[in-house]
mmCIF file of C-alpha atoms in Angstrom:
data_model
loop_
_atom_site.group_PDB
_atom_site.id
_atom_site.type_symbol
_atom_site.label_atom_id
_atom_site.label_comp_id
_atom_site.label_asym_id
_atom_site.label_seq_id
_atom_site.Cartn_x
_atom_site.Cartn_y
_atom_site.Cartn_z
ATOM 1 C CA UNK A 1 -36.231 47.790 -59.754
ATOM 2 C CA UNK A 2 -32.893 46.301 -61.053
ATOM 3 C CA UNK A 3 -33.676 43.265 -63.497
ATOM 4 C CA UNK A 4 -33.577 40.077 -62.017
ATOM 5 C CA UNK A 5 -34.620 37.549 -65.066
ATOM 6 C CA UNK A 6 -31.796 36.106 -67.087
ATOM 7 C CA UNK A 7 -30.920 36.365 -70.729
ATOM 8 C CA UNK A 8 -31.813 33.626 -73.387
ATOM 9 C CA UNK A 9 -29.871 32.566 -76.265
ATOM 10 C CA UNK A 10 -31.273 29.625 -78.777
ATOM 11 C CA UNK A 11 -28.995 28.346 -81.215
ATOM 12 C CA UNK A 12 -29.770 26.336 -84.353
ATOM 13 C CA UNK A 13 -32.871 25.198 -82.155
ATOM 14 C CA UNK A 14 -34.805 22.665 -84.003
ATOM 15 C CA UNK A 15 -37.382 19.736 -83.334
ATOM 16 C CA UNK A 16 -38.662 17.546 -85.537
ATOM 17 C CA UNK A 17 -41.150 14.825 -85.328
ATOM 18 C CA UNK A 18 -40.709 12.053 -87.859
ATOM 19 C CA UNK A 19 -40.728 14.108 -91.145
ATOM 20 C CA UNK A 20 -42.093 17.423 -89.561
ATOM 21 C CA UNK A 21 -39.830 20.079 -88.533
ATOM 22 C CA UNK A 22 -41.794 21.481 -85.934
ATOM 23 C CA UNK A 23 -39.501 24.101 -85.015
ATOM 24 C CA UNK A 24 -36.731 24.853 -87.726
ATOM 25 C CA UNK A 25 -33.229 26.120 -86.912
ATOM 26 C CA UNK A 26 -34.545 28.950 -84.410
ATOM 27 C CA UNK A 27 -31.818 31.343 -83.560
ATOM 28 C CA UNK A 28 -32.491 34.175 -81.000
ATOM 29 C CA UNK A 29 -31.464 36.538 -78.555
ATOM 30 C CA UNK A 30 -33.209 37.751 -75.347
ATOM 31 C CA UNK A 31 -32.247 40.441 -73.564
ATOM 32 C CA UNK A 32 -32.555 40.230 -70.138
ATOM 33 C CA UNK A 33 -35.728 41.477 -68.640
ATOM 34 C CA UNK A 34 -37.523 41.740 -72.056
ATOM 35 C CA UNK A 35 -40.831 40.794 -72.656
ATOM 36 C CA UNK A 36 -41.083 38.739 -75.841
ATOM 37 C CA UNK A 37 -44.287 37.613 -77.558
ATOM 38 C CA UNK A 38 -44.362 34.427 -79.440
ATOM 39 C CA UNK A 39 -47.319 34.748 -82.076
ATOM 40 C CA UNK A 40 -48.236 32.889 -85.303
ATOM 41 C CA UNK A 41 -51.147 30.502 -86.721
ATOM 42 C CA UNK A 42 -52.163 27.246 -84.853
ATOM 43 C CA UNK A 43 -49.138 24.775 -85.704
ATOM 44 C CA UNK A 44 -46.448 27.566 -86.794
ATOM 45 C CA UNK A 45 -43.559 25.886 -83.343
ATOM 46 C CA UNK A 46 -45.067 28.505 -80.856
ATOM 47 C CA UNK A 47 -45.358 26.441 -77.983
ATOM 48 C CA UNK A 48 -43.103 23.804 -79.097
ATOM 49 C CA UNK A 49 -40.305 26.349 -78.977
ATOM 50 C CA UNK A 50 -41.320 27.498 -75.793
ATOM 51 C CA UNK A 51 -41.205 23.896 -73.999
ATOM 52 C CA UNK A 52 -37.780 23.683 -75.230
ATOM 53 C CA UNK A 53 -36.404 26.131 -73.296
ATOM 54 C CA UNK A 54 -37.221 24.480 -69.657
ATOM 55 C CA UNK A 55 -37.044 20.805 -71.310
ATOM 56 C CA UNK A 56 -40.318 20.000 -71.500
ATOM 57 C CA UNK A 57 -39.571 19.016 -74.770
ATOM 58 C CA UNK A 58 -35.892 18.080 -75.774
ATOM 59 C CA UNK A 59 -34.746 19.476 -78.869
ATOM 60 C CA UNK A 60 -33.461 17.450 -82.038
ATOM 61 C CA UNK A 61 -30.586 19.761 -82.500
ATOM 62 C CA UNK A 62 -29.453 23.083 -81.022
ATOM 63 C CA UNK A 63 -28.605 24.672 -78.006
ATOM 64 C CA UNK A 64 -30.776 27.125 -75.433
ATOM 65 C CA UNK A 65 -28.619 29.092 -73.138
ATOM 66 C CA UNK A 66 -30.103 30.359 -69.727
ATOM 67 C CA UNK A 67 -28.453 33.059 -68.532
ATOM 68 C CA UNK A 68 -25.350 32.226 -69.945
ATOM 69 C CA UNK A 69 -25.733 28.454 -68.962
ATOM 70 C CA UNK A 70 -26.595 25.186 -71.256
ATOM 71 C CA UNK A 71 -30.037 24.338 -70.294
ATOM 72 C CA UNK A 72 -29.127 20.771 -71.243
ATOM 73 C CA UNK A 73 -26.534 20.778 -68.435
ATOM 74 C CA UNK A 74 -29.095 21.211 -65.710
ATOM 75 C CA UNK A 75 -31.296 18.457 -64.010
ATOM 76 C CA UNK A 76 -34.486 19.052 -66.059
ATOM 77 C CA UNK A 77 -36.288 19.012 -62.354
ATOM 78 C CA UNK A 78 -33.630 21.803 -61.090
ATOM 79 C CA UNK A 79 -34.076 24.176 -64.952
ATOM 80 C CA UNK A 80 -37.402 23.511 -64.159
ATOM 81 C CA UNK A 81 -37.755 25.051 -60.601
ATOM 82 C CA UNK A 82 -35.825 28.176 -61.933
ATOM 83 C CA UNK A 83 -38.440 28.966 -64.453
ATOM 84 C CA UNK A 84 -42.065 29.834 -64.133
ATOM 85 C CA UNK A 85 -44.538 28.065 -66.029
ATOM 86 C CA UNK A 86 -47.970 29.009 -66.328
ATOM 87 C CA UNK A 87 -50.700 27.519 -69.201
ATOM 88 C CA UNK A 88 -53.251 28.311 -70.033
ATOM 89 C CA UNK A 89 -55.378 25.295 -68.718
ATOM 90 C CA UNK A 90 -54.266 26.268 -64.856
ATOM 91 C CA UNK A 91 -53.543 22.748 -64.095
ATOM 92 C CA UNK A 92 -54.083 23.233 -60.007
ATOM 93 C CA UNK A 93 -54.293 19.868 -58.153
ATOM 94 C CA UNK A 94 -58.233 20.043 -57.178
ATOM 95 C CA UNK A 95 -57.429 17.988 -54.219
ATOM 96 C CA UNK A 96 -55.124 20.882 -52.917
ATOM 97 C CA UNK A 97 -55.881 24.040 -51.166
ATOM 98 C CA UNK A 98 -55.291 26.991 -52.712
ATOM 99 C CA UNK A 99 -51.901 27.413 -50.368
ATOM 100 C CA UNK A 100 -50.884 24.033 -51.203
ATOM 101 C CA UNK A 101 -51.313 24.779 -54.619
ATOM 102 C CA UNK A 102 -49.031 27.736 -54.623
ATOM 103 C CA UNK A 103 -46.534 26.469 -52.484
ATOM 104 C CA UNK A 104 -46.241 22.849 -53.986
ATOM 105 C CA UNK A 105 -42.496 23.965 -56.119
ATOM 106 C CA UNK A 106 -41.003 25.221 -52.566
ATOM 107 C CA UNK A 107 -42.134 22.106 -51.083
ATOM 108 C CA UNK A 108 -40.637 19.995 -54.036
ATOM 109 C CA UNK A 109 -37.312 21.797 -53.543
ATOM 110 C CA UNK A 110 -37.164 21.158 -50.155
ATOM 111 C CA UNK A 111 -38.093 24.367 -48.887
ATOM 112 C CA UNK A 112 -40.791 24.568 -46.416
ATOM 113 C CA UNK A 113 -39.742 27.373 -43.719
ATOM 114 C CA UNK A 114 -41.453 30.067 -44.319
ATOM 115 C CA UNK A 115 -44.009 28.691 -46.232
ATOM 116 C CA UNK A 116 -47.153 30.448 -45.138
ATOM 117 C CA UNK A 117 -45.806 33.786 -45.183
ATOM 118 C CA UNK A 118 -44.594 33.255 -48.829
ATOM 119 C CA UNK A 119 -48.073 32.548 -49.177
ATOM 120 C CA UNK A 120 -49.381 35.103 -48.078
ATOM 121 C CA UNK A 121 -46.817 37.733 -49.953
ATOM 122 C CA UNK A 122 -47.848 35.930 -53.824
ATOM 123 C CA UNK A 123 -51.833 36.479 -52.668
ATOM 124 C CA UNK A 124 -51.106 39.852 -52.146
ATOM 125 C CA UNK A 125 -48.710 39.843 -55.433
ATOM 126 C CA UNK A 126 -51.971 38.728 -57.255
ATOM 127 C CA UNK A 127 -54.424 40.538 -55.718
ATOM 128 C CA UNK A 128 -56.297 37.890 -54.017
ATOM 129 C CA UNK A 129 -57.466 37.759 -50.834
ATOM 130 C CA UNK A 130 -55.613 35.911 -48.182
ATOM 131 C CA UNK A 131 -58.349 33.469 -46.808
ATOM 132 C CA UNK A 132 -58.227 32.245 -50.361
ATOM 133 C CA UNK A 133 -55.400 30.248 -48.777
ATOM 134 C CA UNK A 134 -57.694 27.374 -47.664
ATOM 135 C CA UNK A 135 -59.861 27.105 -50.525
ATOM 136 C CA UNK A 136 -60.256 24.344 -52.620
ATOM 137 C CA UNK A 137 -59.409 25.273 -56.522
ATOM 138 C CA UNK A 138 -63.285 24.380 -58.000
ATOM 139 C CA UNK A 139 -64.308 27.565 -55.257
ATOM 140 C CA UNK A 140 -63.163 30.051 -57.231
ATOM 141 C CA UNK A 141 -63.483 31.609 -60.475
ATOM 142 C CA UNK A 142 -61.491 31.145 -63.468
ATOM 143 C CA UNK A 143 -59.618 34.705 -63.550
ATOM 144 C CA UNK A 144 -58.878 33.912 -59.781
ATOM 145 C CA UNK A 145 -57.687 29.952 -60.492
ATOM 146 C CA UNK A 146 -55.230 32.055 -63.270
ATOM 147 C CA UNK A 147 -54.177 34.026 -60.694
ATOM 148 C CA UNK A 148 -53.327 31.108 -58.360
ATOM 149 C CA UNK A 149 -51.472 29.281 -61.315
ATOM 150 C CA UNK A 150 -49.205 32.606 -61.928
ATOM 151 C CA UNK A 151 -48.657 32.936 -58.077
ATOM 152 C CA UNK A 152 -47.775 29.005 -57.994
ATOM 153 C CA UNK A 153 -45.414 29.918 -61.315
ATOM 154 C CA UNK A 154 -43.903 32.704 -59.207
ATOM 155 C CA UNK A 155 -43.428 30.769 -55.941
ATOM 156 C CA UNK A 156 -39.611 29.743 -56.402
ATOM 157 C CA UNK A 157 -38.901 33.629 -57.185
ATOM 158 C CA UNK A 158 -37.743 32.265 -60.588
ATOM 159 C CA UNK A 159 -36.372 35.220 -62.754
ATOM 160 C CA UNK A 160 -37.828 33.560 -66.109
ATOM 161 C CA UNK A 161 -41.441 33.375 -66.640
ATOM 162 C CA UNK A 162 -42.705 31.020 -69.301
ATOM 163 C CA UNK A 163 -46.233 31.497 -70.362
ATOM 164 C CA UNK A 164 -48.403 29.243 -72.803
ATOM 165 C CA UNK A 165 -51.569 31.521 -73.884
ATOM 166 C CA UNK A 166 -52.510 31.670 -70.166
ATOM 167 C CA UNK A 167 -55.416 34.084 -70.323
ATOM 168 C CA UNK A 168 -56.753 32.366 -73.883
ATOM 169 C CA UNK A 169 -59.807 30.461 -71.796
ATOM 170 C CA UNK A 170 -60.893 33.492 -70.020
ATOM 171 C CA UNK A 171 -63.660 36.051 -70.721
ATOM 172 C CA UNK A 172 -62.940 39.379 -72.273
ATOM 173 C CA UNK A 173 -62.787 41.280 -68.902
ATOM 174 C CA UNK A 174 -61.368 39.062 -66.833
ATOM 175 C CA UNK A 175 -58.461 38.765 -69.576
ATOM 176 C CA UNK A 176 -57.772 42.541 -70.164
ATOM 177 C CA UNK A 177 -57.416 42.796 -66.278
ATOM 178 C CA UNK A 178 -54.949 39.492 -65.677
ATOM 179 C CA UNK A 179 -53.139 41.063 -68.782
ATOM 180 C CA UNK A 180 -52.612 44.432 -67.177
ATOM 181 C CA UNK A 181 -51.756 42.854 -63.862
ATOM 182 C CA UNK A 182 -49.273 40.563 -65.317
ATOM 183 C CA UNK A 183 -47.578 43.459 -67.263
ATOM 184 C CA UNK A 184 -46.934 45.597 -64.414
ATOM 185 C CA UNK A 185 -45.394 41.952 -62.220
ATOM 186 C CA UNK A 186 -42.960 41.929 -65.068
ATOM 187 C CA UNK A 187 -41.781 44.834 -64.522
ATOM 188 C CA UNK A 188 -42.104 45.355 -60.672
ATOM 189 C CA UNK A 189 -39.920 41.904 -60.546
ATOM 190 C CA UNK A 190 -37.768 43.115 -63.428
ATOM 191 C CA UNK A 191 -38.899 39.463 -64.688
ATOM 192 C CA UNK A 192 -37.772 38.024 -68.413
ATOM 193 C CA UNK A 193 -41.159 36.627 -69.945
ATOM 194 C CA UNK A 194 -41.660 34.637 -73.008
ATOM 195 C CA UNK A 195 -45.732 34.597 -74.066
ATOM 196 C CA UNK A 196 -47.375 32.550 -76.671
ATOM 197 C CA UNK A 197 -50.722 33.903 -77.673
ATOM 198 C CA UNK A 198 -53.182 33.729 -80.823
ATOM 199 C CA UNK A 199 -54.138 37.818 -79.349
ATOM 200 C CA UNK A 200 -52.229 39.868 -81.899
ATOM 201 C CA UNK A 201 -53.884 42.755 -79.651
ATOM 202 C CA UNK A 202 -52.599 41.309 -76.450
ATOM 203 C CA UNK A 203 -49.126 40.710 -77.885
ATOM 204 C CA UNK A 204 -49.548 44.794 -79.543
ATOM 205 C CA UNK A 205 -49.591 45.292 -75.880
ATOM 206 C CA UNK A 206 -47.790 43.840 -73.606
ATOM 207 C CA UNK A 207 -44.580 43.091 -75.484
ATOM 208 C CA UNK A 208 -41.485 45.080 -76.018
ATOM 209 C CA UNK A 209 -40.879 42.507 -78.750
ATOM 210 C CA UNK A 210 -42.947 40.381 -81.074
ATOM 211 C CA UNK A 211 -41.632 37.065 -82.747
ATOM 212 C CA UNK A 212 -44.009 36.219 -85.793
ATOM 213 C CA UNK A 213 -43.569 32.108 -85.934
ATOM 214 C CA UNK A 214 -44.811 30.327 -89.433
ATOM 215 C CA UNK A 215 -43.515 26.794 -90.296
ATOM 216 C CA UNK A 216 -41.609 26.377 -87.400
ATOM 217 C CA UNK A 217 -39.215 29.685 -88.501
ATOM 218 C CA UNK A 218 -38.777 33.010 -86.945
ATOM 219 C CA UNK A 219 -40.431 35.113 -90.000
ATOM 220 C CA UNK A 220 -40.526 38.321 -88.004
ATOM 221 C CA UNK A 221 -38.699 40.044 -85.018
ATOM 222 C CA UNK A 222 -39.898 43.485 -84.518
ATOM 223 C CA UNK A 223 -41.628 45.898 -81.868
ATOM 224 C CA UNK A 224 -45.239 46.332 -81.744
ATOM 225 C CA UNK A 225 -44.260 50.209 -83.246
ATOM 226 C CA UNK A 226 -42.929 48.502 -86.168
ATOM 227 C CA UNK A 227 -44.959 45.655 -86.678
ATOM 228 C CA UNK A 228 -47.978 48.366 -86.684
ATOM 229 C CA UNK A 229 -46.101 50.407 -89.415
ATOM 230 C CA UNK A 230 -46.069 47.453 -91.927
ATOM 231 C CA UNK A 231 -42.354 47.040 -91.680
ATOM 232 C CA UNK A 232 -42.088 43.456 -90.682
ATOM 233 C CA UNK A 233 -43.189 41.615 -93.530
ATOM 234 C CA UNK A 234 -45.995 39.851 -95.147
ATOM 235 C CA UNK A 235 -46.570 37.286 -92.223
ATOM 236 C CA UNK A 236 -46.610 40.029 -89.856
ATOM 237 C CA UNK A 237 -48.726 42.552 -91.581
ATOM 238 C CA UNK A 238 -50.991 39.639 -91.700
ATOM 239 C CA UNK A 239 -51.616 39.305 -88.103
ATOM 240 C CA UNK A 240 -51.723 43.244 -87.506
ATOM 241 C CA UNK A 241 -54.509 43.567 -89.766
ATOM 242 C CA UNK A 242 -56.743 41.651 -87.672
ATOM 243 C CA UNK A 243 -57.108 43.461 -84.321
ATOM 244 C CA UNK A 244 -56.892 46.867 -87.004
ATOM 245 C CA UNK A 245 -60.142 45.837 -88.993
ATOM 246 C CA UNK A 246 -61.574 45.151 -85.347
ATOM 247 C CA UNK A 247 -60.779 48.757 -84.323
ATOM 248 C CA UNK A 248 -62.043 50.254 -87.618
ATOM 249 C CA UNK A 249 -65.289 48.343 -87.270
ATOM 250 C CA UNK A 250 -66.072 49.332 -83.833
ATOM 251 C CA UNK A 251 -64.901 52.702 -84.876
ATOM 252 C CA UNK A 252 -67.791 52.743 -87.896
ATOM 253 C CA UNK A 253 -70.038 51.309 -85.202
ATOM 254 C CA UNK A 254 -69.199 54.043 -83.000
ATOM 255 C CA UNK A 255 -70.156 56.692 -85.173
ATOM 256 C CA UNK A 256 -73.617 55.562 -86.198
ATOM 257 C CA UNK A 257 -74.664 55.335 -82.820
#
């Protein structure tokens, strides 16, 4: 399928708070249609970086291009209903039915024709059933509420997905299965997605590229392939050797069974 997401350029991107530079003088290119995975320690600018790019947050100094266009001169309601957003919290209105849910951005933009039958398509997208549709949110399980959130994120048919650890909450299963669905939605919808996760394994692999964040600085930009051959630095190599003791260990485990 032809890409459809856009490209993403940050330049000189920076936010501080008071004396804290949460995110330092980020530069960075996206290809589009790439799959980019933001990782780092708890406080390193992951998801502060992130918010930038749809304006959640504004930055201090820089500028984020989106698809060739300044973010910054775009309603912050409009850049917003041109990106998906999904967190990893769900955030569904629990007074809302599950088709309300989902179709809550195309009835903030005005766009209510057709309504049920987009619906209907994104449950499909997701692999839910349709009589989901007039469920409440606190009837289903998590994995399916995470479902509902990246149908809701998809809604718009934005070509720019934004996701903030969205499977972190969920169990082991459930995760490894939203993680496989999501990858192949990227690239059946030829989607450009940004992740932030703590997972080094889940950024290994879903991402064609993997952004190692540490002070609010870019300290690595590799591939998984590279990042697993030790040739992204020290801050890198740090995180890969975390899901790699895990696979030796169950490995040893393995073999005294």
């Amino acid at each position: 399928m032809p890409v459809s997401g856009p490209s993403i350029s940050l330049h000189q991107l920076s936010r501080h708070y008071a004396t804290v530079r949460a995110v330092d003088s980020v530069s960075l290119e996206i290809a589009a249609g790439t799959l980019v995975a933001l990782v780092g320690l708890s406080g390193s600018g992951k998801s502060t970086l992130l918010k930038m790019i749809n304006r959640l947050v504004e930055p201090t100094e820089g500028t984020v291009r989106i698809g060739g266009e300044a973010a910054d001169s775009i309603d912050p309601h409009i850049l917003r209903r041109r990106i998906g957003y999904v967190f990893q919290n769900i955030g569904l209105f629990p007074h809302m039915t599950i088709a309300r849910n989902i179709a809550i951005g195309l009835e903030l933009a005005g766009d209510k024709e057709g309504r049920d039958a987009r619906v209907a398509e994104l449950l499909d997208l997701v692999e839910l059933p349709r009589e989901m549709a007039s469920r409440m949110p606190d009837q289903l399980s998590g994995g399916q509420q995470q479902r509902v959130g990246v149908a809701r994120a998809l809604a718009t048919r934005p070509g720019l997905m934004l996701m903030d650890e969205p499977f972190g909450a969920l169990d082991p299963v459930t995760r490894d299965n939203l993680t496989d669905q999501y990858k192949a939605l990227h690239d059946k919808l030829g989607l450009t997605t940004i992740i932030v996760t703590h997972d080094m394994a889940e950024a290994l692999y879903l991402a064609d590229r993997i952004l190692v964040m540490d002070g609010g600085q870019i300290r690595a930009d590799a591939t998984p392939a590279e990042l697993l051959s030790g040739d992204a630095g020290e801050e890198a190599e740090a995180l890969v050797a975390i899901p790699r003791a895990q696979a030796a260990h169950l490995i040893a485990l393995s073999r005294k069974s």
